[in-house]
Coordinates of C-alpha atoms and ligand atoms in Angstrom, one line a residue:
M869 CA 97.9 51.5 115.3
M870 CA 98.6 52.9 111.9
N871 CA 97.0 56.2 111.2
M872 CA 95.5 56.3 107.7
S873 CA 93.9 59.7 107.6
N874 CA 94.4 62.3 104.9
S875 CA 94.5 65.9 105.8
L876 CA 94.8 69.4 104.3
V877 CA 96.8 72.2 105.9
W878 CA 95.5 75.6 104.9
F879 CA 98.2 78.3 105.2
R880 CA 97.0 81.9 105.8
R881 CA 99.2 84.2 107.9
D882 CA 101.8 81.5 108.7
L883 CA 103.8 81.2 105.5
R884 CA 106.7 79.0 106.8
A885 CA 107.6 75.3 107.0
F886 CA 109.3 75.4 110.4
D887 CA 108.0 75.6 114.0
H888 CA 104.4 75.5 112.6
A889 CA 101.7 74.2 114.9
A890 CA 99.1 73.2 112.3
L891 CA 101.5 71.6 109.9
H892 CA 103.3 69.7 112.7
T893 CA 100.1 68.4 114.1
A894 CA 98.8 67.4 110.7
L895 CA 102.0 65.6 109.9
T896 CA 102.2 63.7 113.2
S897 CA 98.5 62.6 113.0
S898 CA 97.9 61.8 109.3
N899 CA 99.1 59.5 106.6
R900 CA 99.1 62.1 103.9
V901 CA 99.2 65.9 104.2
H902 CA 98.3 68.3 101.3
C903 CA 99.3 72.0 101.7
V904 CA 97.3 74.8 100.2
F905 CA 97.2 78.6 100.2
V906 CA 94.2 80.6 98.8
Y907 CA 94.6 84.1 97.3
D908 CA 91.4 85.3 98.8
S909 CA 89.6 87.3 96.1
G910 CA 87.5 89.1 98.8
I911 CA 90.7 90.6 100.2
L912 CA 92.6 91.1 97.0
D913 CA 90.0 92.6 94.8
P914 CA 89.9 96.1 96.5
L915 CA 93.7 96.4 96.7
P916 CA 95.7 98.6 94.3
R917 CA 97.4 96.5 91.5
D918 CA 100.9 97.4 92.8
D919 CA 100.2 96.5 96.4
R920 CA 103.5 95.8 98.1
R921 CA 102.0 93.3 100.5
V922 CA 100.7 91.1 97.7
R923 CA 104.3 91.1 96.3
F924 CA 105.6 90.1 99.7
I925 CA 103.0 87.2 99.9
H926 CA 103.8 86.1 96.4
A927 CA 107.6 85.9 97.1
S928 CA 107.0 84.2 100.4
L929 CA 104.8 81.6 98.8
A930 CA 107.6 80.8 96.4
S931 CA 110.0 80.3 99.3
L932 CA 107.4 78.2 101.2
D933 CA 106.8 76.0 98.1
A934 CA 110.6 75.6 97.6
E935 CA 111.0 74.5 101.2
L936 CA 108.1 72.1 101.1
R937 CA 109.5 70.6 97.9
R938 CA 112.9 70.1 99.6
L939 CA 111.0 68.1 102.2
G940 CA 109.2 66.1 99.5
G941 CA 105.9 68.0 99.3
F942 CA 104.6 71.2 97.6
L943 CA 102.3 74.1 98.0
D944 CA 99.0 74.1 96.1
V945 CA 98.2 77.7 95.4
R946 CA 94.6 78.6 94.5
Q947 CA 92.5 81.8 94.0
G948 CA 88.9 82.5 95.0
Q949 CA 86.7 82.6 98.0
P950 CA 88.0 80.3 100.7
L951 CA 84.4 79.3 101.5
D952 CA 84.2 77.8 98.0
V953 CA 87.8 76.7 97.5
I954 CA 88.6 74.9 100.8
P955 CA 85.5 72.6 101.1
A956 CA 85.7 71.8 97.3
L957 CA 89.5 70.9 97.6
A958 CA 88.9 68.9 100.8
A959 CA 86.2 66.9 99.0
E960 CA 88.4 66.4 95.8
L961 CA 91.2 65.1 98.0
G962 CA 89.0 63.1 100.3
V963 CA 90.6 64.5 103.4
D964 CA 89.3 63.8 106.9
A965 CA 90.3 67.1 108.4
V966 CA 91.5 70.6 107.5
Y967 CA 94.2 72.0 109.8
V968 CA 94.8 75.8 110.3
N969 CA 96.5 78.1 112.7
A970 CA 94.0 80.3 114.4
D971 CA 93.4 83.9 113.1
Y972 CA 91.8 86.2 115.7
E973 CA 90.6 89.1 113.5
P974 CA 86.8 89.4 113.6
E975 CA 86.3 88.8 109.8
A976 CA 88.7 85.8 109.9
V977 CA 86.9 84.3 112.8
E978 CA 83.6 84.6 110.9
R979 CA 85.2 83.2 107.7
D980 CA 86.6 80.2 109.6
A981 CA 83.3 79.5 111.3
R982 CA 81.6 79.4 107.9
V983 CA 84.3 77.2 106.3
A984 CA 84.2 74.9 109.4
A985 CA 80.4 74.6 109.1
S986 CA 80.6 73.7 105.4
L987 CA 83.3 71.1 106.1
E988 CA 81.5 69.6 109.0
A989 CA 78.3 69.3 107.0
D990 CA 80.3 67.2 104.7
G991 CA 81.7 65.0 107.5
R992 CA 85.1 66.6 107.7
K993 CA 86.8 68.2 110.7
F994 CA 88.1 71.8 110.9
L995 CA 91.0 71.9 113.5
S996 CA 92.5 75.2 114.6
F997 CA 95.7 75.7 116.6
K998 CA 97.4 78.4 118.5
D999 CA 100.4 79.6 116.6
Q1000 CA 100.3 83.3 116.0
V1001 CA 100.5 84.4 119.6
I1002 CA 102.2 83.1 122.7
F1003 CA 99.1 83.4 124.8
E1004 CA 95.5 83.6 123.6
K1005 CA 92.8 85.9 125.0
D1006 CA 91.8 83.7 128.0
E1007 CA 95.3 82.6 129.0
V1008 CA 96.6 85.6 130.8
L1009 CA 94.1 86.8 133.3
T1010 CA 93.9 89.0 136.5
L1011 CA 93.7 87.4 139.9
A1012 CA 90.0 87.8 139.7
K1013 CA 90.1 85.8 136.4
G1014 CA 89.2 88.9 134.4
P1015 CA 90.9 90.4 131.4
F1016 CA 93.7 93.0 131.7
S1017 CA 93.2 96.4 130.1
V1018 CA 96.5 97.9 131.3
F1019 CA 99.8 96.8 129.7
T1020 CA 102.3 96.6 132.6
P1021 CA 100.3 94.3 134.9
Y1022 CA 99.4 92.2 131.7
K1023 CA 103.1 92.0 130.9
N1024 CA 104.0 90.9 134.4
A1025 CA 101.3 88.2 134.4
W1026 CA 102.4 87.1 130.9
L1027 CA 106.0 86.7 132.0
K1028 CA 104.9 84.8 135.1
R1029 CA 102.7 82.5 133.1
L1030 CA 105.5 81.8 130.7
A1031 CA 107.9 81.0 133.6
A1032 CA 105.3 78.6 134.9
M1033 CA 104.6 77.0 131.5
P1034 CA 107.9 77.0 129.6
E1035 CA 106.4 74.3 127.2
T1036 CA 104.4 77.2 125.7
L1037 CA 107.5 78.0 123.7
A1038 CA 108.1 74.4 122.5
N1039 CA 109.1 74.1 118.9
Y1040 CA 106.8 72.3 116.4
P1041 CA 109.3 70.6 114.2
I1042 CA 108.5 69.7 110.6
D1043 CA 111.6 68.0 109.0
Q1044 CA 111.5 64.6 110.7
Y1045 CA 107.8 64.2 110.0
A1046 CA 107.9 65.3 106.4
D1047 CA 107.4 61.8 104.9
A1048 CA 103.7 62.4 105.2
L1049 CA 103.7 65.4 102.8
A1050 CA 101.8 64.7 99.6
A1051 CA 104.2 64.5 96.7
P1052 CA 104.1 67.2 94.0
P1053 CA 102.5 66.6 90.7
P1054 CA 105.0 65.8 87.9
G1055 CA 106.8 68.8 86.3
P1056 CA 108.3 72.0 87.6
S1057 CA 106.6 74.1 90.3
A1058 CA 103.8 76.2 88.7
L1059 CA 102.9 78.8 91.2
P1060 CA 100.7 81.6 89.8
S1061 CA 102.6 84.8 88.9
L1062 CA 101.6 88.2 90.1
Q1063 CA 100.0 88.8 86.7
D1064 CA 98.1 85.6 86.9
I1065 CA 96.4 86.9 90.0
G1066 CA 95.8 90.3 88.4
F1067 CA 98.7 92.3 89.9
E1068 CA 101.6 94.2 88.4
P1069 CA 104.9 92.5 88.6
G1070 CA 107.4 93.9 91.1
E1071 CA 109.8 93.2 94.0
P1072 CA 108.6 92.8 97.6
P1073 CA 109.4 95.8 99.8
L1074 CA 112.0 93.9 101.8
P1075 CA 113.5 90.4 101.6
A1076 CA 110.5 88.0 101.9
G1077 CA 110.0 84.4 103.0
M1078 CA 111.6 82.4 105.9
E1079 CA 115.1 83.2 104.8
G1080 CA 114.3 87.0 104.5
A1081 CA 113.0 86.9 108.1
E1082 CA 116.0 85.0 109.4
A1083 CA 118.5 87.3 107.7
L1084 CA 116.8 90.3 109.3
F1085 CA 116.7 88.6 112.7
E1086 CA 120.4 87.7 112.5
D1087 CA 121.3 91.2 111.6
F1088 CA 119.1 92.6 114.5
I1089 CA 120.6 90.2 117.1
A1090 CA 123.9 92.0 116.7
R1091 CA 122.2 95.3 117.4
M1092 CA 119.7 94.2 120.1
A1093 CA 121.7 95.3 123.1
D1094 CA 121.3 98.9 122.1
Y1095 CA 117.6 98.6 121.2
G1096 CA 116.4 100.3 124.3
R1097 CA 118.1 103.5 123.2
A1098 CA 118.2 103.3 119.4
R1099 CA 114.5 102.3 118.9
D1100 CA 113.4 105.9 119.4
F1101 CA 115.4 107.5 116.6
P1102 CA 114.0 107.1 113.1
A1103 CA 117.3 108.1 111.4
E1104 CA 119.0 105.1 113.1
D1105 CA 118.7 101.4 112.1
G1106 CA 117.6 100.7 115.6
T1107 CA 114.7 98.2 115.3
S1108 CA 114.3 94.8 113.8
R1109 CA 112.0 95.5 110.8
L1110 CA 110.4 92.1 111.5
S1111 CA 106.8 93.3 111.7
I1112 CA 105.9 92.3 108.1
H1113 CA 107.3 88.8 108.8
L1114 CA 105.3 88.5 112.0
R1115 CA 102.3 89.7 110.1
F1116 CA 102.6 86.9 107.5
G1117 CA 104.1 84.3 109.7
T1118 CA 107.4 83.9 107.7
T1119 CA 108.9 83.8 111.1
S1120 CA 107.6 82.1 114.3
I1121 CA 106.7 84.2 117.3
R1122 CA 107.9 81.3 119.5
H1123 CA 111.2 81.3 117.8
L1124 CA 111.6 85.1 118.4
V1125 CA 110.5 84.9 122.0
R1126 CA 112.8 81.9 122.7
S1127 CA 115.8 83.7 121.3
A1128 CA 115.0 87.0 123.1
Q1129 CA 114.5 85.1 126.3
Q1130 CA 117.8 83.3 125.9
L1131 CA 119.5 86.7 125.2
V1132 CA 117.9 88.2 128.4
L1133 CA 118.9 85.2 130.6
S1134 CA 122.5 84.9 129.3
G1135 CA 122.9 88.7 129.5
A1136 CA 124.2 88.7 125.9
G1137 CA 121.2 90.8 124.8
G1138 CA 121.9 93.6 127.3
L1139 CA 119.0 95.8 128.4
G1140 CA 117.8 95.9 124.8
A1141 CA 116.7 92.3 124.7
S1142 CA 114.2 92.7 127.6
V1143 CA 112.9 95.9 126.0
W1144 CA 112.4 94.1 122.7
L1145 CA 110.7 91.2 124.4
S1146 CA 108.3 93.8 125.9
E1147 CA 107.4 94.9 122.4
L1148 CA 106.6 91.3 121.4
I1149 CA 104.3 91.2 124.5
W1150 CA 102.6 94.4 123.3
R1151 CA 101.7 92.5 120.2
D1152 CA 100.1 89.7 122.2
F1153 CA 98.4 92.4 124.4
Y1154 CA 96.7 94.1 121.4
Q1155 CA 95.7 90.7 119.9
M1156 CA 94.1 89.8 123.2
I1157 CA 92.3 93.2 123.3
L1158 CA 90.9 92.8 119.8
A1159 CA 89.9 89.1 120.3
R1160 CA 88.0 90.0 123.5
N1161 CA 86.6 93.3 122.2
P1162 CA 85.9 93.0 118.5
Q1163 CA 83.8 96.2 118.7
V1164 CA 87.0 98.2 118.9
V1165 CA 87.4 97.8 115.1
D1166 CA 85.2 100.9 114.7
R1167 CA 84.4 102.0 118.2
S1168 CA 86.4 103.5 121.1
F1169 CA 87.7 100.9 123.6
K1170 CA 86.4 103.4 126.2
P1171 CA 82.8 103.9 125.2
A1172 CA 82.6 107.4 126.7
F1173 CA 85.0 108.6 124.0
D1174 CA 82.5 107.7 121.2
A1175 CA 80.9 111.0 122.2
L1176 CA 83.9 113.0 120.9
E1177 CA 83.0 115.4 118.1
W1178 CA 85.7 115.2 115.5
E1179 CA 86.1 117.8 112.8
T1180 CA 84.2 117.1 109.6
G1181 CA 83.4 119.0 106.4
E1182 CA 85.5 120.5 103.7
E1183 CA 88.2 122.0 105.9
A1184 CA 88.7 118.7 107.8
D1185 CA 88.9 116.9 104.4
A1186 CA 91.5 119.3 103.2
L1187 CA 93.6 118.9 106.4
F1188 CA 93.3 115.1 106.2
A1189 CA 94.5 115.2 102.6
A1190 CA 97.4 117.4 103.6
W1191 CA 98.3 114.9 106.3
C1192 CA 98.0 111.9 103.9
E1193 CA 100.2 113.6 101.4
G1194 CA 102.8 114.9 103.8
R1195 CA 101.9 118.6 103.3
T1196 CA 101.2 119.8 106.8
G1197 CA 104.2 122.1 107.1
Y1198 CA 105.5 120.2 110.1
P1199 CA 108.7 118.7 108.8
L1200 CA 108.8 115.6 111.0
V1201 CA 105.2 114.7 110.3
D1202 CA 105.7 115.2 106.5
A1203 CA 108.9 113.2 106.5
A1204 CA 107.1 110.4 108.2
M1205 CA 104.2 110.4 105.8
A1206 CA 106.7 110.5 102.9
Q1207 CA 108.5 107.4 104.3
L1208 CA 105.1 105.6 104.6
N1209 CA 103.9 106.6 101.1
R1210 CA 107.1 105.8 99.3
T1211 CA 108.1 102.6 101.2
G1212 CA 105.1 101.2 103.1
F1213 CA 107.1 101.4 106.4
M1214 CA 106.9 104.0 109.2
H1215 CA 109.1 104.0 112.3
N1216 CA 107.2 103.4 115.5
R1217 CA 108.0 106.8 117.1
L1218 CA 106.7 108.5 113.9
R1219 CA 103.5 106.4 113.9
M1220 CA 102.9 107.9 117.4
V1221 CA 103.8 111.4 116.2
T1222 CA 101.7 111.3 113.0
A1223 CA 98.7 109.7 114.7
S1224 CA 98.8 112.2 117.5
F1225 CA 99.1 115.0 115.0
L1226 CA 96.1 113.9 113.0
T1227 CA 93.8 113.4 116.0
K1228 CA 95.1 116.1 118.4
D1229 CA 96.4 118.9 116.1
L1230 CA 94.0 118.4 113.2
G1231 CA 91.0 117.1 115.2
V1232 CA 90.4 114.4 112.6
D1233 CA 88.7 111.1 113.7
W1234 CA 91.3 108.4 114.4
R1235 CA 89.3 105.9 112.3
R1236 CA 90.3 107.9 109.1
G1237 CA 94.0 107.7 110.0
E1238 CA 93.7 104.1 110.9
R1239 CA 92.2 103.2 107.5
Y1240 CA 94.9 105.2 105.7
F1241 CA 97.6 103.3 107.6
A1242 CA 95.7 100.0 106.8
L1243 CA 96.0 100.9 103.1
R1244 CA 99.6 101.8 103.1
L1245 CA 101.5 99.9 105.8
N1246 CA 103.4 96.8 104.6
D1247 CA 103.0 95.4 108.1
Y1248 CA 99.4 96.4 108.5
E1249 CA 97.9 94.2 111.2
L1250 CA 94.4 95.1 112.5
A1251 CA 95.1 94.5 116.3
S1252 CA 98.3 96.5 116.5
N1253 CA 97.2 99.3 114.2
N1254 CA 93.9 99.7 116.0
G1255 CA 95.7 99.6 119.3
G1256 CA 98.3 102.1 118.2
W1257 CA 95.7 104.5 116.9
Q1258 CA 93.4 104.3 119.9
W1259 CA 96.5 104.8 122.1
A1260 CA 97.4 108.0 120.2
A1261 CA 93.8 109.3 120.1
S1262 CA 93.5 108.5 123.9
T1263 CA 90.3 106.5 123.2
G1264 CA 92.0 103.1 123.8
C1265 CA 92.9 100.8 126.7
D1266 CA 96.0 102.0 128.5
A1267 CA 96.2 105.0 126.1
Q1268 CA 98.1 108.2 126.2
P1269 CA 96.0 110.4 128.6
W1270 CA 93.8 112.8 126.5
F1271 CA 95.4 115.9 128.0
R1272 CA 98.9 114.8 126.9
I1273 CA 99.4 116.2 123.5
F1274 CA 102.7 115.7 121.6
N1275 CA 104.2 118.9 120.3
P1276 CA 105.4 118.0 116.8
V1277 CA 108.3 120.4 117.0
S1278 CA 109.6 119.2 120.4
Q1279 CA 109.3 115.6 119.1
S1280 CA 111.4 116.6 116.1
L1281 CA 114.0 118.3 118.2
R1282 CA 114.2 115.3 120.6
F1283 CA 114.1 112.3 118.2
D1284 CA 115.6 113.8 115.0
A1285 CA 117.8 116.3 116.6
Q1286 CA 120.2 116.7 113.7
G1287 CA 117.3 116.7 111.2
E1288 CA 118.9 113.7 109.3
F1289 CA 115.5 111.9 108.9
I1290 CA 113.8 115.0 107.7
R1291 CA 116.6 115.7 105.2
E1292 CA 116.3 112.2 103.8
W1293 CA 112.5 112.3 103.2
V1294 CA 111.9 116.1 102.6
P1295 CA 114.8 117.0 100.3
A1296 CA 113.3 120.5 99.8
L1297 CA 114.5 121.3 103.3
G1298 CA 117.9 119.6 102.8
R1299 CA 119.9 122.8 103.1
L1300 CA 118.3 124.2 106.3
S1301 CA 120.5 124.1 109.3
T1302 CA 119.9 121.8 112.3
K1303 CA 118.4 124.7 114.1
E1304 CA 116.1 125.8 111.3
I1305 CA 114.9 122.5 109.9
H1306 CA 112.3 121.6 112.7
A1307 CA 110.2 124.7 112.2
P1308 CA 110.9 126.5 108.9
W1309 CA 108.2 129.0 109.4
L1310 CA 110.2 130.6 112.2
V1311 CA 113.1 131.3 109.8
S1312 CA 113.2 134.6 107.9
A1313 CA 112.1 134.6 104.3
E1314 CA 115.6 135.9 103.3
V1315 CA 117.4 133.1 105.0
L1316 CA 115.0 130.5 103.6
A1317 CA 115.4 131.9 100.1
E1318 CA 119.2 131.7 100.4
K1319 CA 118.7 128.0 101.0
G1320 CA 116.3 127.6 98.1
V1321 CA 113.1 127.5 100.0
V1322 CA 110.0 129.7 99.5
L1323 CA 107.3 128.7 102.0
G1324 CA 104.1 127.9 100.1
R1325 CA 106.1 127.2 96.9
D1326 CA 108.8 124.7 97.9
Y1327 CA 107.5 123.6 101.2
P1328 CA 104.1 124.4 102.8
G1329 CA 103.6 126.7 105.8
P1330 CA 102.1 125.0 108.9
V1331 CA 98.4 124.0 108.2
V1332 CA 97.5 124.7 111.9
E1333 CA 99.1 126.5 114.8
H1334 CA 100.0 123.9 117.4
D1335 CA 99.2 126.0 120.4
K1336 CA 95.7 126.9 119.1
A1337 CA 95.1 123.3 118.0
R1338 CA 96.1 122.1 121.4
K1339 CA 93.5 124.3 123.1
R1340 CA 90.8 123.2 120.8
T1341 CA 91.7 119.5 121.5
L1342 CA 91.5 120.1 125.3
E1343 CA 88.1 121.6 124.8
R1344 CA 87.0 118.7 122.6
F1345 CA 88.1 116.2 125.2
A1346 CA 86.7 118.1 128.1
I1347 CA 83.3 116.6 127.4
V1348 CA 84.6 113.2 128.3
K1349 CA 86.7 114.5 131.2
K1350 CA 84.2 113.3 133.8
A1351 CA 83.6 109.9 132.3
A1352 CA 87.3 109.3 131.8
S1353 CA 88.5 110.3 135.2
Ligands
FAD1972 C1 99.5 104.4 115.2 C2 100.2 103.1 115.2 C3 99.9 102.1 114.2 C4 100.6 100.9 114.2 N1 100.3 99.9 113.3 C5 100.9 98.7 113.3 C6 100.5 97.7 112.4 O1 99.6 97.9 111.5 N2 101.2 96.5 112.4 C7 102.2 96.3 113.3 O2 102.8 95.2 113.3 N3 102.5 97.2 114.2 C8 101.9 98.4 114.2 N4 102.3 99.4 115.2 C9 103.3 99.0 116.2 C10 104.8 99.4 115.8 O3 104.9 100.7 115.3 C11 105.4 98.4 114.7 O4 105.1 97.1 115.1 C12 106.9 98.6 114.6 O5 107.1 100.0 114.2 C13 107.4 97.7 113.5 O6 108.8 97.9 113.3 P1 109.8 96.7 113.8 O7 109.4 95.4 113.3 O8 111.2 97.2 113.4 O9 109.6 96.8 115.3 P2 110.6 96.4 116.6 O10 110.8 97.6 117.3 O11 111.7 95.6 116.2 O12 109.6 95.4 117.5 C14 109.5 94.0 117.3 C15 108.1 93.6 117.0 O13 107.3 93.8 118.2 C16 106.0 94.2 117.8 N5 105.7 95.6 118.2 C17 106.5 96.6 118.4 N6 105.9 97.7 118.9 C18 104.6 97.3 119.0 C19 103.5 98.0 119.4 N7 103.5 99.3 119.8 N8 102.3 97.4 119.4 C20 102.2 96.1 119.0 N9 103.3 95.4 118.6 C21 104.5 96.0 118.6 C22 105.9 94.1 116.3 O14 105.5 92.8 115.9 C23 107.4 94.3 115.9 O15 107.7 93.8 114.7 C24 101.6 100.6 115.2 C25 101.9 101.6 116.2 C26 101.2 102.8 116.2 C27 101.6 103.8 117.2

């Protein structure tokens, strides 16, 4: 029987035209498929006008439109509130159904429920598909059919489930079904420019779109075998840098897991491939935690830790400002914050170091740091950011134990032993020796002056003493000791 339905595919965090669950399903079950992306004014309005993520999205939409045009279709790009735009466009086009890939963030879930209700009231369907994760929140469970809250057993169960259900990684091809794509209007592509949507023109922070993701992945495959070692050293090019592409779906998580799995099975990926696969599983883990526990957005995963009394007032505000601006006097922390502020990226090891420093050395509430990262990170993604912060603050599931407190100088000596990363991001310390650079306050004023550094003028002295801060933190956490043990 011929299928005569018309449908609309609404792209959100899945900006690609390959291995795409919603687009594939729409194309294989409809006669005509219209593709749309909505610049959501509720999300864009509060952002700075030079936001790097908006530039990335803008460039990725151009790439998606070009690919859809190659296939005979096009991308319709609109601006406004999705609750207004999507039902109105669906009515204008007379579609029977709107297809999306599921988004598990609490606000997105709420938005989708409202859009779905509006469409349904108008006699149209809202169809949502798993695409962003390998397993959704109810798919990997304990033997007692409950949720996991510790990563390693979750990972083992995840791998077992994948082995039992290899079809989970099946590709959702587009090319051979592209005939159903709605043809573009006459004339050249007319996507809105950054200025049209109220932003300053500028380049994305790294190569955008599907081709940008694939180029990064190809480059990383050659380095993957060494990932297990290299991933911990911020001065090395040891990780994939694919996080922003996973965030906006310019690559497919199934494609990455398929490739990593093949490299594990063939042995070509060395030990690094299985370590990298574990990181992709961490991503699913935190997505599952957030989807099952939306309260973690602003509360501790472990409720007992909501009783913690973080520092507040003017002194805490000043310490927080010093942290944000990379003026703590701890070179590795300041270098990491400089990398974040100038590029929008921060290496994973340094996310752990800076988050630990804010919460355990400065005693500042993890939520303040989490919000700052949300503003600055190119790859900001609620589930992983929240999970990472609650891990560092010891308030999360499977978190760093509260009594384990990173020493920022030891971390520096261990993970930037030669001081290369510090020299790159804190040039004021560039002439200090490898021995001196990790703790400049221990170097005599004469030696520092010979190297062009006066503490307090060229580079700050430490804003807190780590040993004292550590003691205060142990006291602060003692109140939850009983509940946590
Ligand atoms: C405090 C803190 C905040 C973080 N905030 C974010 C965030 O907003 N967005 C984000 O994508 N990641 C976040 N992470 C996780 C991790 O730091 C980044 O995913 C990683 O640094 C991105 O670099 P990459 O793509 O080169 O990673 P790779 O090392 O190449 O890893 C591959 C992919 O695995 C996933 N991944 C890796 N590590 C983790 C992890 N610990 N948790 C969840 N997924 C992981 C990412 O999707 C990453 O792109 C955070 C970690 C911490 C400690």
